[in-house]
PDB file of N, CA and C in Angstrom:
ATOM      1  N   MET A1074      98.120 128.059 122.402  1.00 41.00           N
ATOM      2  CA  MET A1074      99.410 127.808 121.766  1.00 41.00           C
ATOM      3  C   MET A1074      99.414 128.943 120.651  1.00 41.00           C
ATOM      4  N   ASN A1075     100.718 129.535 120.593  1.00 37.00           N
ATOM      5  CA  ASN A1075     100.888 130.591 119.456  1.00 37.00           C
ATOM      6  C   ASN A1075     101.184 129.837 118.296  1.00 37.00           C
ATOM      7  N   ARG A1076     101.164 130.508 117.204  1.00 39.00           N
ATOM      8  CA  ARG A1076     101.407 130.002 115.896  1.00 39.00           C
ATOM      9  C   ARG A1076     102.827 129.363 115.698  1.00 39.00           C
ATOM     10  N   ARG A1077     103.884 129.904 116.158  1.00 37.00           N
ATOM     11  CA  ARG A1077     105.102 129.165 116.277  1.00 37.00           C
ATOM     12  C   ARG A1077     105.186 127.852 116.946  1.00 37.00           C
ATOM     13  N   THR A1078     104.607 127.844 118.072  1.00 33.00           N
ATOM     14  CA  THR A1078     104.532 126.643 118.862  1.00 33.00           C
ATOM     15  C   THR A1078     103.649 125.507 118.129  1.00 33.00           C
ATOM     16  N   THR A1079     102.662 126.012 117.457  1.00 32.00           N
ATOM     17  CA  THR A1079     101.830 125.112 116.580  1.00 32.00           C
ATOM     18  C   THR A1079     102.514 124.463 115.366  1.00 32.00           C
ATOM     19  N   ASN A1080     103.357 125.359 114.861  1.00 34.00           N
ATOM     20  CA  ASN A1080     104.195 124.910 113.694  1.00 34.00           C
ATOM     21  C   ASN A1080     105.207 123.961 114.132  1.00 34.00           C
ATOM     22  N   GLN A1081     105.789 124.178 115.299  1.00 35.00           N
ATOM     23  CA  GLN A1081     106.961 123.307 115.845  1.00 35.00           C
ATOM     24  C   GLN A1081     106.345 121.976 116.191  1.00 35.00           C
ATOM     25  N   ALA A1082     105.114 122.038 116.841  1.00 34.00           N
ATOM     26  CA  ALA A1082     104.537 120.705 117.110  1.00 34.00           C
ATOM     27  C   ALA A1082     104.145 119.933 115.958  1.00 34.00           C
ATOM     28  N   ALA A1083     103.706 120.703 114.877  1.00 33.00           N
ATOM     29  CA  ALA A1083     103.217 120.103 113.559  1.00 33.00           C
ATOM     30  C   ALA A1083     104.501 119.382 112.913  1.00 33.00           C
ATOM     31  N   SER A1084     105.565 120.042 112.875  1.00 33.00           N
ATOM     32  CA  SER A1084     106.843 119.642 112.440  1.00 33.00           C
ATOM     33  C   SER A1084     107.308 118.301 113.216  1.00 33.00           C
ATOM     34  N   ALA A1085     107.196 118.373 114.409  1.00 34.00           N
ATOM     35  CA  ALA A1085     107.718 117.261 115.173  1.00 34.00           C
ATOM     36  C   ALA A1085     106.696 116.011 114.900  1.00 34.00           C
ATOM     37  N   ALA A1086     105.452 116.285 114.897  1.00 35.00           N
ATOM     38  CA  ALA A1086     104.493 115.218 114.626  1.00 35.00           C
ATOM     39  C   ALA A1086     104.770 114.658 113.108  1.00 35.00           C
ATOM     40  N   THR A1087     104.922 115.474 112.140  1.00 35.00           N
ATOM     41  CA  THR A1087     105.416 115.065 110.792  1.00 35.00           C
ATOM     42  C   THR A1087     106.646 114.072 110.887  1.00 35.00           C
ATOM     43  N   LEU A1088     107.704 114.522 111.644  1.00 35.00           N
ATOM     44  CA  LEU A1088     108.849 113.703 111.668  1.00 35.00           C
ATOM     45  C   LEU A1088     108.533 112.370 112.248  1.00 35.00           C
ATOM     46  N   CYS A1089     107.802 112.291 113.321  1.00 37.00           N
ATOM     47  CA  CYS A1089     107.311 111.108 113.992  1.00 37.00           C
ATOM     48  C   CYS A1089     106.517 110.130 112.884  1.00 37.00           C
ATOM     49  N   LEU A1090     105.677 110.914 112.209  1.00 35.00           N
ATOM     50  CA  LEU A1090     104.950 110.124 111.318  1.00 35.00           C
ATOM     51  C   LEU A1090     105.619 109.437 110.220  1.00 35.00           C
ATOM     52  N   LEU A1091     106.672 110.213 109.592  1.00 38.00           N
ATOM     53  CA  LEU A1091     107.570 109.705 108.699  1.00 38.00           C
ATOM     54  C   LEU A1091     108.371 108.666 109.188  1.00 38.00           C
ATOM     55  N   ALA A1092     108.940 108.822 110.418  1.00 41.00           N
ATOM     56  CA  ALA A1092     109.682 107.902 111.080  1.00 41.00           C
ATOM     57  C   ALA A1092     109.048 106.560 111.309  1.00 41.00           C
ATOM     58  N   GLY A1093     107.819 106.581 111.741  1.00 41.00           N
ATOM     59  CA  GLY A1093     107.143 105.387 111.906  1.00 41.00           C
ATOM     60  C   GLY A1093     107.668 104.596 113.187  1.00 41.00           C
ATOM     61  N   LEU A1094     108.403 105.271 113.886  1.00 36.00           N
ATOM     62  CA  LEU A1094     108.936 104.479 115.059  1.00 36.00           C
ATOM     63  C   LEU A1094     108.189 104.759 116.307  1.00 36.00           C
ATOM     64  N   ALA A1095     107.548 103.728 116.904  1.00 38.00           N
ATOM     65  CA  ALA A1095     106.744 103.739 118.066  1.00 38.00           C
ATOM     66  C   ALA A1095     107.822 104.114 119.160  1.00 38.00           C
ATOM     67  N   GLY A1096     107.194 104.987 119.946  1.00 39.00           N
ATOM     68  CA  GLY A1096     108.086 105.338 121.180  1.00 39.00           C
ATOM     69  C   GLY A1096     109.259 106.260 120.941  1.00 39.00           C
ATOM     70  N   GLY A1097     109.692 106.485 119.821  1.00 41.00           N
ATOM     71  CA  GLY A1097     110.750 107.303 119.502  1.00 41.00           C
ATOM     72  C   GLY A1097     110.550 108.825 119.439  1.00 41.00           C
ATOM     73  N   CYS A1098     109.276 109.209 119.775  1.00 42.00           N
ATOM     74  CA  CYS A1098     108.919 110.512 119.644  1.00 42.00           C
ATOM     75  C   CYS A1098     108.164 111.066 120.896  1.00 42.00           C
ATOM     76  N   GLY A1099     108.462 110.362 121.919  1.00 40.00           N
ATOM     77  CA  GLY A1099     107.771 110.612 123.183  1.00 40.00           C
ATOM     78  C   GLY A1099     108.311 111.959 123.844  1.00 40.00           C
ATOM     79  N   SER A1100     109.568 112.386 123.496  1.00 41.00           N
ATOM     80  CA  SER A1100     109.970 113.700 124.091  1.00 41.00           C
ATOM     81  C   SER A1100     110.986 114.346 123.058  1.00 41.00           C
ATOM     82  N   ALA A1101     111.340 115.487 123.381  1.00 45.00           N
ATOM     83  CA  ALA A1101     112.099 116.217 122.300  1.00 45.00           C
ATOM     84  C   ALA A1101     113.442 115.443 122.253  1.00 45.00           C
ATOM     85  N   GLY A1102     114.080 114.862 123.268  1.00 51.00           N
ATOM     86  CA  GLY A1102     115.244 114.003 123.120  1.00 51.00           C
ATOM     87  C   GLY A1102     115.152 113.001 122.431  1.00 51.00           C
ATOM     88  N   GLY A1103     113.928 112.310 122.709  1.00 60.00           N
ATOM     89  CA  GLY A1103     113.577 110.985 121.919  1.00 60.00           C
ATOM     90  C   GLY A1103     113.590 111.222 120.425  1.00 60.00           C
ATOM     91  N   ALA A1104     112.952 112.334 119.982  1.00 62.00           N
ATOM     92  CA  ALA A1104     112.697 112.653 118.645  1.00 62.00           C
ATOM     93  C   ALA A1104     114.044 112.876 117.945  1.00 62.00           C
ATOM     94  N   ALA A1105     114.897 113.702 118.707  1.00 62.00           N
ATOM     95  CA  ALA A1105     116.212 114.069 118.042  1.00 62.00           C
ATOM     96  C   ALA A1105     117.057 112.775 118.047  1.00 62.00           C
ATOM     97  N   SER A1106     117.009 111.890 119.091  1.00 79.00           N
ATOM     98  CA  SER A1106     117.765 110.565 119.087  1.00 79.00           C
ATOM     99  C   SER A1106     117.217 109.687 117.761  1.00 79.00           C
ATOM    100  N   SER A1107     115.928 109.822 117.671  1.00 80.00           N
ATOM    101  CA  SER A1107     115.348 108.856 116.668  1.00 80.00           C
ATOM    102  C   SER A1107     115.778 109.362 115.296  1.00 80.00           C
ATOM    103  N   ALA A1108     115.859 110.736 115.041  1.00 84.00           N
ATOM    104  CA  ALA A1108     116.208 111.283 113.882  1.00 84.00           C
ATOM    105  C   ALA A1108     117.687 110.938 113.580  1.00 84.00           C
ATOM    106  N   THR A1109     118.609 111.125 114.462  1.00 92.00           N
ATOM    107  CA  THR A1109     120.025 110.648 114.495  1.00 92.00           C
ATOM    108  C   THR A1109     120.088 109.162 114.105  1.00 92.00           C
ATOM    109  N   SER A1110     119.331 108.353 114.701  1.00 94.00           N
ATOM    110  CA  SER A1110     119.364 106.894 114.319  1.00 94.00           C
ATOM    111  C   SER A1110     118.902 106.581 112.925  1.00 94.00           C
ATOM    112  N   GLN A1111     118.011 107.407 112.472  1.00 95.00           N
ATOM    113  CA  GLN A1111     117.365 107.108 110.999  1.00 95.00           C
ATOM    114  C   GLN A1111     118.491 107.701 110.081  1.00 95.00           C
ATOM    115  N   GLU A1112     119.152 108.683 110.564  1.00 95.00           N
ATOM    116  CA  GLU A1112     120.248 109.327 109.550  1.00 95.00           C
ATOM    117  C   GLU A1112     121.323 108.228 109.484  1.00 95.00           C
ATOM    118  N   ARG A1113     121.812 107.701 110.514  1.00 96.00           N
ATOM    119  CA  ARG A1113     122.861 106.650 110.592  1.00 96.00           C
ATOM    120  C   ARG A1113     122.389 105.519 109.768  1.00 96.00           C
ATOM    121  N   PHE A1114     121.174 105.057 109.948  1.00 96.00           N
ATOM    122  CA  PHE A1114     120.639 104.004 109.234  1.00 96.00           C
ATOM    123  C   PHE A1114     120.674 104.180 107.802  1.00 96.00           C
ATOM    124  N   LEU A1115     120.150 105.398 107.261  1.00 96.00           N
ATOM    125  CA  LEU A1115     120.081 105.651 105.884  1.00 96.00           C
ATOM    126  C   LEU A1115     121.491 105.864 105.283  1.00 96.00           C
ATOM    127  N   THR A1116     122.327 106.537 105.830  1.00 95.00           N
ATOM    128  CA  THR A1116     123.780 106.689 105.456  1.00 95.00           C
ATOM    129  C   THR A1116     124.527 105.433 105.300  1.00 95.00           C
ATOM    130  N   GLU A1117     124.489 104.588 106.335  1.00 96.00           N
ATOM    131  CA  GLU A1117     125.193 103.406 106.302  1.00 96.00           C
ATOM    132  C   GLU A1117     124.622 102.512 105.168  1.00 96.00           C
ATOM    133  N   LEU A1118     123.235 102.374 105.082  1.00 95.00           N
ATOM    134  CA  LEU A1118     122.581 101.635 104.222  1.00 95.00           C
ATOM    135  C   LEU A1118     123.076 101.996 102.752  1.00 95.00           C
ATOM    136  N   ARG A1119     122.999 103.187 102.445  1.00 93.00           N
ATOM    137  CA  ARG A1119     123.410 103.804 101.065  1.00 93.00           C
ATOM    138  C   ARG A1119     124.817 103.487 100.834  1.00 93.00           C
ATOM    139  N   GLN A1120     125.674 103.321 101.824  1.00 94.00           N
ATOM    140  CA  GLN A1120     127.066 103.152 101.593  1.00 94.00           C
ATOM    141  C   GLN A1120     127.299 101.685 101.353  1.00 94.00           C
ATOM    142  N   ALA A1121     126.590 100.778 102.184  1.00 94.00           N
ATOM    143  CA  ALA A1121     126.833  99.280 102.138  1.00 94.00           C
ATOM    144  C   ALA A1121     125.876  98.728 100.962  1.00 94.00           C
ATOM    145  N   ALA A1122     124.961  99.368 100.495  1.00 90.00           N
ATOM    146  CA  ALA A1122     124.058  98.754  99.437  1.00 90.00           C
ATOM    147  C   ALA A1122     123.647  99.982  98.497  1.00 90.00           C
ATOM    148  N   PRO A1123     124.666 100.367  97.498  1.00 84.00           N
ATOM    149  CA  PRO A1123     124.363 101.473  96.775  1.00 84.00           C
ATOM    150  C   PRO A1123     123.192 101.322  95.903  1.00 84.00           C
ATOM    151  N   ASP A1124     122.627 100.226  95.779  1.00 84.00           N
ATOM    152  CA  ASP A1124     121.388 100.135  94.892  1.00 84.00           C
ATOM    153  C   ASP A1124     120.238 100.644  95.635  1.00 84.00           C
ATOM    154  N   SER A1125     120.463 100.910  96.922  1.00 86.00           N
ATOM    155  CA  SER A1125     119.337 101.397  97.706  1.00 86.00           C
ATOM    156  C   SER A1125     119.112 102.873  97.287  1.00 86.00           C
ATOM    157  N   ALA A1126     119.886 103.503  96.632  1.00 84.00           N
ATOM    158  CA  ALA A1126     119.728 104.879  96.133  1.00 84.00           C
ATOM    159  C   ALA A1126     118.456 105.035  95.323  1.00 84.00           C
ATOM    160  N   TYR A1127     117.991 103.820  94.805  1.00 88.00           N
ATOM    161  CA  TYR A1127     116.833 103.849  93.926  1.00 88.00           C
ATOM    162  C   TYR A1127     115.506 103.932  94.774  1.00 88.00           C
ATOM    163  N   SER A1128     115.573 103.792  96.197  1.00 90.00           N
ATOM    164  CA  SER A1128     114.406 103.780  96.925  1.00 90.00           C
ATOM    165  C   SER A1128     114.423 105.158  97.747  1.00 90.00           C
ATOM    166  N   LYS A1129     113.329 105.592  98.034  1.00 94.00           N
ATOM    167  CA  LYS A1129     113.232 106.867  98.840  1.00 94.00           C
ATOM    168  C   LYS A1129     113.413 106.594 100.307  1.00 94.00           C
ATOM    169  N   ASP A1130     113.719 107.726 100.995  1.00 95.00           N
ATOM    170  CA  ASP A1130     114.125 107.536 102.483  1.00 95.00           C
ATOM    171  C   ASP A1130     112.971 106.845 103.150  1.00 95.00           C
ATOM    172  N   GLU A1131     111.715 107.395 102.817  1.00 95.00           N
ATOM    173  CA  GLU A1131     110.530 106.806 103.509  1.00 95.00           C
ATOM    174  C   GLU A1131     110.408 105.239 103.404  1.00 95.00           C
ATOM    175  N   GLN A1132     110.637 104.822 102.142  1.00 94.00           N
ATOM    176  CA  GLN A1132     110.456 103.441 101.799  1.00 94.00           C
ATOM    177  C   GLN A1132     111.615 102.630 102.669  1.00 94.00           C
ATOM    178  N   LEU A1133     112.912 103.099 102.696  1.00 94.00           N
ATOM    179  CA  LEU A1133     113.784 102.363 103.402  1.00 94.00           C
ATOM    180  C   LEU A1133     113.522 102.325 104.767  1.00 94.00           C
ATOM    181  N   LEU A1134     113.103 103.334 105.462  1.00 95.00           N
ATOM    182  CA  LEU A1134     112.690 103.638 106.856  1.00 95.00           C
ATOM    183  C   LEU A1134     111.561 102.605 107.266  1.00 95.00           C
ATOM    184  N   ALA A1135     110.549 102.611 106.251  1.00 95.00           N
ATOM    185  CA  ALA A1135     109.328 101.667 106.426  1.00 95.00           C
ATOM    186  C   ALA A1135     109.740 100.200 106.507  1.00 95.00           C
ATOM    187  N   THR A1136     110.776  99.875 105.665  1.00 92.00           N
ATOM    188  CA  THR A1136     111.374  98.478 105.558  1.00 92.00           C
ATOM    189  C   THR A1136     112.161  98.204 106.732  1.00 92.00           C
ATOM    190  N   GLY A1137     112.920  99.084 107.443  1.00 94.00           N
ATOM    191  CA  GLY A1137     113.605  98.963 108.557  1.00 94.00           C
ATOM    192  C   GLY A1137     112.801  98.913 109.759  1.00 94.00           C
ATOM    193  N   GLN A1138     111.693  99.672 109.662  1.00 95.00           N
ATOM    194  CA  GLN A1138     110.612  99.486 110.783  1.00 95.00           C
ATOM    195  C   GLN A1138     109.874  98.253 110.737  1.00 95.00           C
ATOM    196  N   HIS A1139     109.583  97.683 109.559  1.00 93.00           N
ATOM    197  CA  HIS A1139     109.176  96.272 109.503  1.00 93.00           C
ATOM    198  C   HIS A1139     110.092  95.301 110.103  1.00 93.00           C
ATOM    199  N   VAL A1140     111.352  95.373 109.816  1.00 92.00           N
ATOM    200  CA  VAL A1140     112.455  94.626 110.496  1.00 92.00           C
ATOM    201  C   VAL A1140     112.287  94.562 112.088  1.00 92.00           C
ATOM    202  N   CYS A1141     112.162  95.898 112.516  1.00 93.00           N
ATOM    203  CA  CYS A1141     112.001  96.104 113.895  1.00 93.00           C
ATOM    204  C   CYS A1141     110.788  95.380 114.524  1.00 93.00           C
ATOM    205  N   GLU A1142     109.685  95.558 113.759  1.00 94.00           N
ATOM    206  CA  GLU A1142     108.412  94.774 114.274  1.00 94.00           C
ATOM    207  C   GLU A1142     108.602  93.329 114.320  1.00 94.00           C
ATOM    208  N   GLU A1143     109.308  92.763 113.370  1.00 91.00           N
ATOM    209  CA  GLU A1143     109.478  91.371 113.362  1.00 91.00           C
ATOM    210  C   GLU A1143     110.452  90.998 114.550  1.00 91.00           C
ATOM    211  N   LEU A1144     111.518  91.821 114.810  1.00 91.00           N
ATOM    212  CA  LEU A1144     112.351  91.493 115.932  1.00 91.00           C
ATOM    213  C   LEU A1144     111.575  91.719 117.315  1.00 91.00           C
ATOM    214  N   ALA A1145     110.724  92.680 117.326  1.00 92.00           N
ATOM    215  CA  ALA A1145     109.859  92.919 118.603  1.00 92.00           C
ATOM    216  C   ALA A1145     108.891  91.730 118.824  1.00 92.00           C
ATOM    217  N   ALA A1146     108.654  91.150 117.724  1.00 91.00           N
ATOM    218  CA  ALA A1146     107.659  89.955 117.776  1.00 91.00           C
ATOM    219  C   ALA A1146     108.207  88.706 118.358  1.00 91.00           C
ATOM    220  N   GLY A1147     109.693  88.619 118.389  1.00 89.00           N
ATOM    221  CA  GLY A1147     110.301  87.524 118.757  1.00 89.00           C
ATOM    222  C   GLY A1147     111.212  86.854 117.718  1.00 89.00           C
ATOM    223  N   THR A1148     111.248  87.317 116.493  1.00 86.00           N
ATOM    224  CA  THR A1148     111.917  86.614 115.563  1.00 86.00           C
ATOM    225  C   THR A1148     113.405  87.106 115.800  1.00 86.00           C
ATOM    226  N   ASP A1149     114.412  86.349 115.780  1.00 82.00           N
ATOM    227  CA  ASP A1149     115.760  86.736 116.075  1.00 82.00           C
ATOM    228  C   ASP A1149     116.214  87.132 114.606  1.00 82.00           C
ATOM    229  N   LEU A1150     117.452  87.952 114.694  1.00 78.00           N
ATOM    230  CA  LEU A1150     117.938  88.484 113.429  1.00 78.00           C
ATOM    231  C   LEU A1150     118.497  87.306 112.519  1.00 78.00           C
ATOM    232  N   GLU A1151     119.137  86.423 113.187  1.00 80.00           N
ATOM    233  CA  GLU A1151     119.724  85.296 112.301  1.00 80.00           C
ATOM    234  C   GLU A1151     118.499  84.572 111.574  1.00 80.00           C
ATOM    235  N   HIS A1152     117.440  84.389 112.283  1.00 78.00           N
ATOM    236  CA  HIS A1152     116.408  83.606 111.575  1.00 78.00           C
ATOM    237  C   HIS A1152     115.766  84.466 110.586  1.00 78.00           C
ATOM    238  N   LEU A1153     115.640  85.813 110.774  1.00 76.00           N
ATOM    239  CA  LEU A1153     115.052  86.743 109.860  1.00 76.00           C
ATOM    240  C   LEU A1153     115.933  86.757 108.698  1.00 76.00           C
ATOM    241  N   SER A1154     117.218  86.835 108.767  1.00 72.00           N
ATOM    242  CA  SER A1154     118.250  86.816 107.655  1.00 72.00           C
ATOM    243  C   SER A1154     118.182  85.641 106.856  1.00 72.00           C
ATOM    244  N   ALA A1155     117.875  84.461 107.533  1.00 69.00           N
ATOM    245  CA  ALA A1155     117.885  83.219 106.805  1.00 69.00           C
ATOM    246  C   ALA A1155     116.764  82.860 106.051  1.00 69.00           C
ATOM    247  N   ARG A1156     115.642  83.602 106.159  1.00 67.00           N
ATOM    248  CA  ARG A1156     114.472  83.377 105.370  1.00 67.00           C
ATOM    249  C   ARG A1156     114.663  83.435 103.920  1.00 67.00           C
ATOM    250  N   ASN A1157     114.146  82.445 103.249  1.00 61.00           N
ATOM    251  CA  ASN A1157     114.407  82.386 101.787  1.00 61.00           C
ATOM    252  C   ASN A1157     113.286  83.427 100.959  1.00 61.00           C
ATOM    253  N   PRO A1158     113.974  84.527 100.405  1.00 61.00           N
ATOM    254  CA  PRO A1158     113.064  85.437  99.848  1.00 61.00           C
ATOM    255  C   PRO A1158     112.471  84.885  98.481  1.00 61.00           C
ATOM    256  N   ALA A1159     111.582  85.603  97.886  1.00 64.00           N
ATOM    257  CA  ALA A1159     111.079  85.113  96.606  1.00 64.00           C
ATOM    258  C   ALA A1159     112.142  84.711  95.575  1.00 64.00           C
ATOM    259  N   GLU A1160     111.831  83.643  94.834  1.00 66.00           N
ATOM    260  CA  GLU A1160     112.714  83.155  93.903  1.00 66.00           C
ATOM    261  C   GLU A1160     113.180  84.120  92.790  1.00 66.00           C
ATOM    262  N   ASN A1161     112.420  85.149  92.517  1.00 71.00           N
ATOM    263  CA  ASN A1161     112.920  85.868  91.311  1.00 71.00           C
ATOM    264  C   ASN A1161     113.790  87.077  91.750  1.00 71.00           C
ATOM    265  N   LEU A1162     114.336  87.130  92.955  1.00 74.00           N
ATOM    266  CA  LEU A1162     115.290  88.070  93.492  1.00 74.00           C
ATOM    267  C   LEU A1162     116.736  87.669  93.102  1.00 74.00           C
ATOM    268  N   THR A1163     117.485  88.742  92.865  1.00 79.00           N
ATOM    269  CA  THR A1163     118.835  88.497  92.391  1.00 79.00           C
ATOM    270  C   THR A1163     119.575  88.284  93.606  1.00 79.00           C
ATOM    271  N   ASP A1164     120.787  87.835  93.530  1.00 79.00           N
ATOM    272  CA  ASP A1164     121.840  87.729  94.736  1.00 79.00           C
ATOM    273  C   ASP A1164     121.936  89.120  95.287  1.00 79.00           C
ATOM    274  N   GLU A1165     122.186  90.175  94.520  1.00 81.00           N
ATOM    275  CA  GLU A1165     122.306  91.618  94.983  1.00 81.00           C
ATOM    276  C   GLU A1165     121.169  91.936  95.901  1.00 81.00           C
ATOM    277  N   THR A1166     119.996  91.702  95.330  1.00 79.00           N
ATOM    278  CA  THR A1166     118.734  92.078  96.169  1.00 79.00           C
ATOM    279  C   THR A1166     118.719  91.428  97.454  1.00 79.00           C
ATOM    280  N   VAL A1167     118.984  90.127  97.429  1.00 81.00           N
ATOM    281  CA  VAL A1167     118.946  89.405  98.679  1.00 81.00           C
ATOM    282  C   VAL A1167     119.999  89.938  99.699  1.00 81.00           C
ATOM    283  N   GLU A1168     121.192  90.120  99.106  1.00 86.00           N
ATOM    284  CA  GLU A1168     122.175  90.746  99.965  1.00 86.00           C
ATOM    285  C   GLU A1168     121.803  92.217 100.598  1.00 86.00           C
ATOM    286  N   ARG A1169     121.103  93.014  99.699  1.00 85.00           N
ATOM    287  CA  ARG A1169     120.628  94.271 100.259  1.00 85.00           C
ATOM    288  C   ARG A1169     119.595  94.227 101.332  1.00 85.00           C
ATOM    289  N   ILE A1170     118.799  93.161 101.188  1.00 85.00           N
ATOM    290  CA  ILE A1170     117.744  92.851 102.297  1.00 85.00           C
ATOM    291  C   ILE A1170     118.454  92.416 103.464  1.00 85.00           C
ATOM    292  N   ARG A1171     119.491  91.763 103.485  1.00 89.00           N
ATOM    293  CA  ARG A1171     120.177  91.247 104.654  1.00 89.00           C
ATOM    294  C   ARG A1171     120.861  92.239 105.386  1.00 89.00           C
ATOM    295  N   ILE A1172     121.555  93.322 104.528  1.00 93.00           N
ATOM    296  CA  ILE A1172     122.204  94.519 104.895  1.00 93.00           C
ATOM    297  C   ILE A1172     121.081  95.468 105.696  1.00 93.00           C
ATOM    298  N   THR A1173     120.012  95.576 105.057  1.00 92.00           N
ATOM    299  CA  THR A1173     118.991  96.488 105.601  1.00 92.00           C
ATOM    300  C   THR A1173     118.438  95.965 106.897  1.00 92.00           C
ATOM    301  N   GLN A1174     118.419  94.648 107.098  1.00 91.00           N
ATOM    302  CA  GLN A1174     117.889  94.075 108.307  1.00 91.00           C
ATOM    303  C   GLN A1174     119.050  94.286 109.449  1.00 91.00           C
ATOM    304  N   ALA A1175     120.244  94.005 109.088  1.00 93.00           N
ATOM    305  CA  ALA A1175     121.286  94.283 110.082  1.00 93.00           C
ATOM    306  C   ALA A1175     121.425  95.553 110.552  1.00 93.00           C
ATOM    307  N   LEU A1176     121.337  96.624 109.498  1.00 95.00           N
ATOM    308  CA  LEU A1176     121.454  97.933 109.935  1.00 95.00           C
ATOM    309  C   LEU A1176     120.205  98.531 110.630  1.00 95.00           C
ATOM    310  N   ALA A1177     119.029  98.027 110.303  1.00 95.00           N
ATOM    311  CA  ALA A1177     117.760  98.365 111.050  1.00 95.00           C
ATOM    312  C   ALA A1177     117.937  97.946 112.564  1.00 95.00           C
ATOM    313  N   SER A1178     118.274  96.631 112.712  1.00 94.00           N
ATOM    314  CA  SER A1178     118.592  96.192 114.168  1.00 94.00           C
ATOM    315  C   SER A1178     119.561  96.990 114.918  1.00 94.00           C
ATOM    316  N   GLN A1179     120.576  97.426 114.157  1.00 95.00           N
ATOM    317  CA  GLN A1179     121.577  98.148 114.971  1.00 95.00           C
ATOM    318  C   GLN A1179     121.157  99.645 115.301  1.00 95.00           C
ATOM    319  N   HIS A1180     120.625 100.310 114.271  1.00 95.00           N
ATOM    320  CA  HIS A1180     120.307 101.617 114.450  1.00 95.00           C
ATOM    321  C   HIS A1180     118.793 102.034 114.883  1.00 95.00           C
ATOM    322  N   LEU A1181     117.948 101.418 114.260  1.00 95.00           N
ATOM    323  CA  LEU A1181     116.401 101.751 114.497  1.00 95.00           C
ATOM    324  C   LEU A1181     115.822 101.089 115.685  1.00 95.00           C
ATOM    325  N   CYS A1182     116.277  99.870 115.959  1.00 93.00           N
ATOM    326  CA  CYS A1182     115.772  99.198 117.195  1.00 93.00           C
ATOM    327  C   CYS A1182     116.845  98.257 117.908  1.00 93.00           C
ATOM    328  N   PRO A1183     117.801  98.776 118.492  1.00 91.00           N
ATOM    329  CA  PRO A1183     118.846  97.993 119.015  1.00 91.00           C
ATOM    330  C   PRO A1183     118.373  97.114 120.229  1.00 91.00           C
ATOM    331  N   ASP A1184     117.339  97.701 120.968  1.00 89.00           N
ATOM    332  CA  ASP A1184     116.757  96.872 122.053  1.00 89.00           C
ATOM    333  C   ASP A1184     116.026  95.764 121.717  1.00 89.00           C
ATOM    334  N   ALA A1185     115.494  95.626 120.372  1.00 81.00           N
ATOM    335  CA  ALA A1185     114.560  94.562 119.942  1.00 81.00           C
ATOM    336  C   ALA A1185     115.377  93.363 119.524  1.00 81.00           C
ATOM    337  N   ALA A1186     116.690  93.560 119.184  1.00 65.00           N
ATOM    338  CA  ALA A1186     117.659  92.535 118.589  1.00 65.00           C
ATOM    339  C   ALA A1186     118.108  91.426 119.508  1.00 65.00           C
TER     340      ALA A1186
END
């Protein structure tokens, strides 16, 4: 492998690592599609839940991936959204959690929902 190919492979691997999405990095088209899905997730989340601006992209993507793992394990979105979060959360935070769950299922793992 030449140096440029090695750098490109390292960049792709880094994207996959940050994404944390199993199966999304199997091919060049898959990585590009995964990145687009992540961008849509983050953009729509920041629009629908402005307080998400206080979280880093990596944190939001990790939360979205956790939602996908729950869905892949058989929890349906309605049940996941109905879970009673910790008592000390504000209504706004609970709403952001539900928005995050819905957008993750739509953009990050539509086949799992």
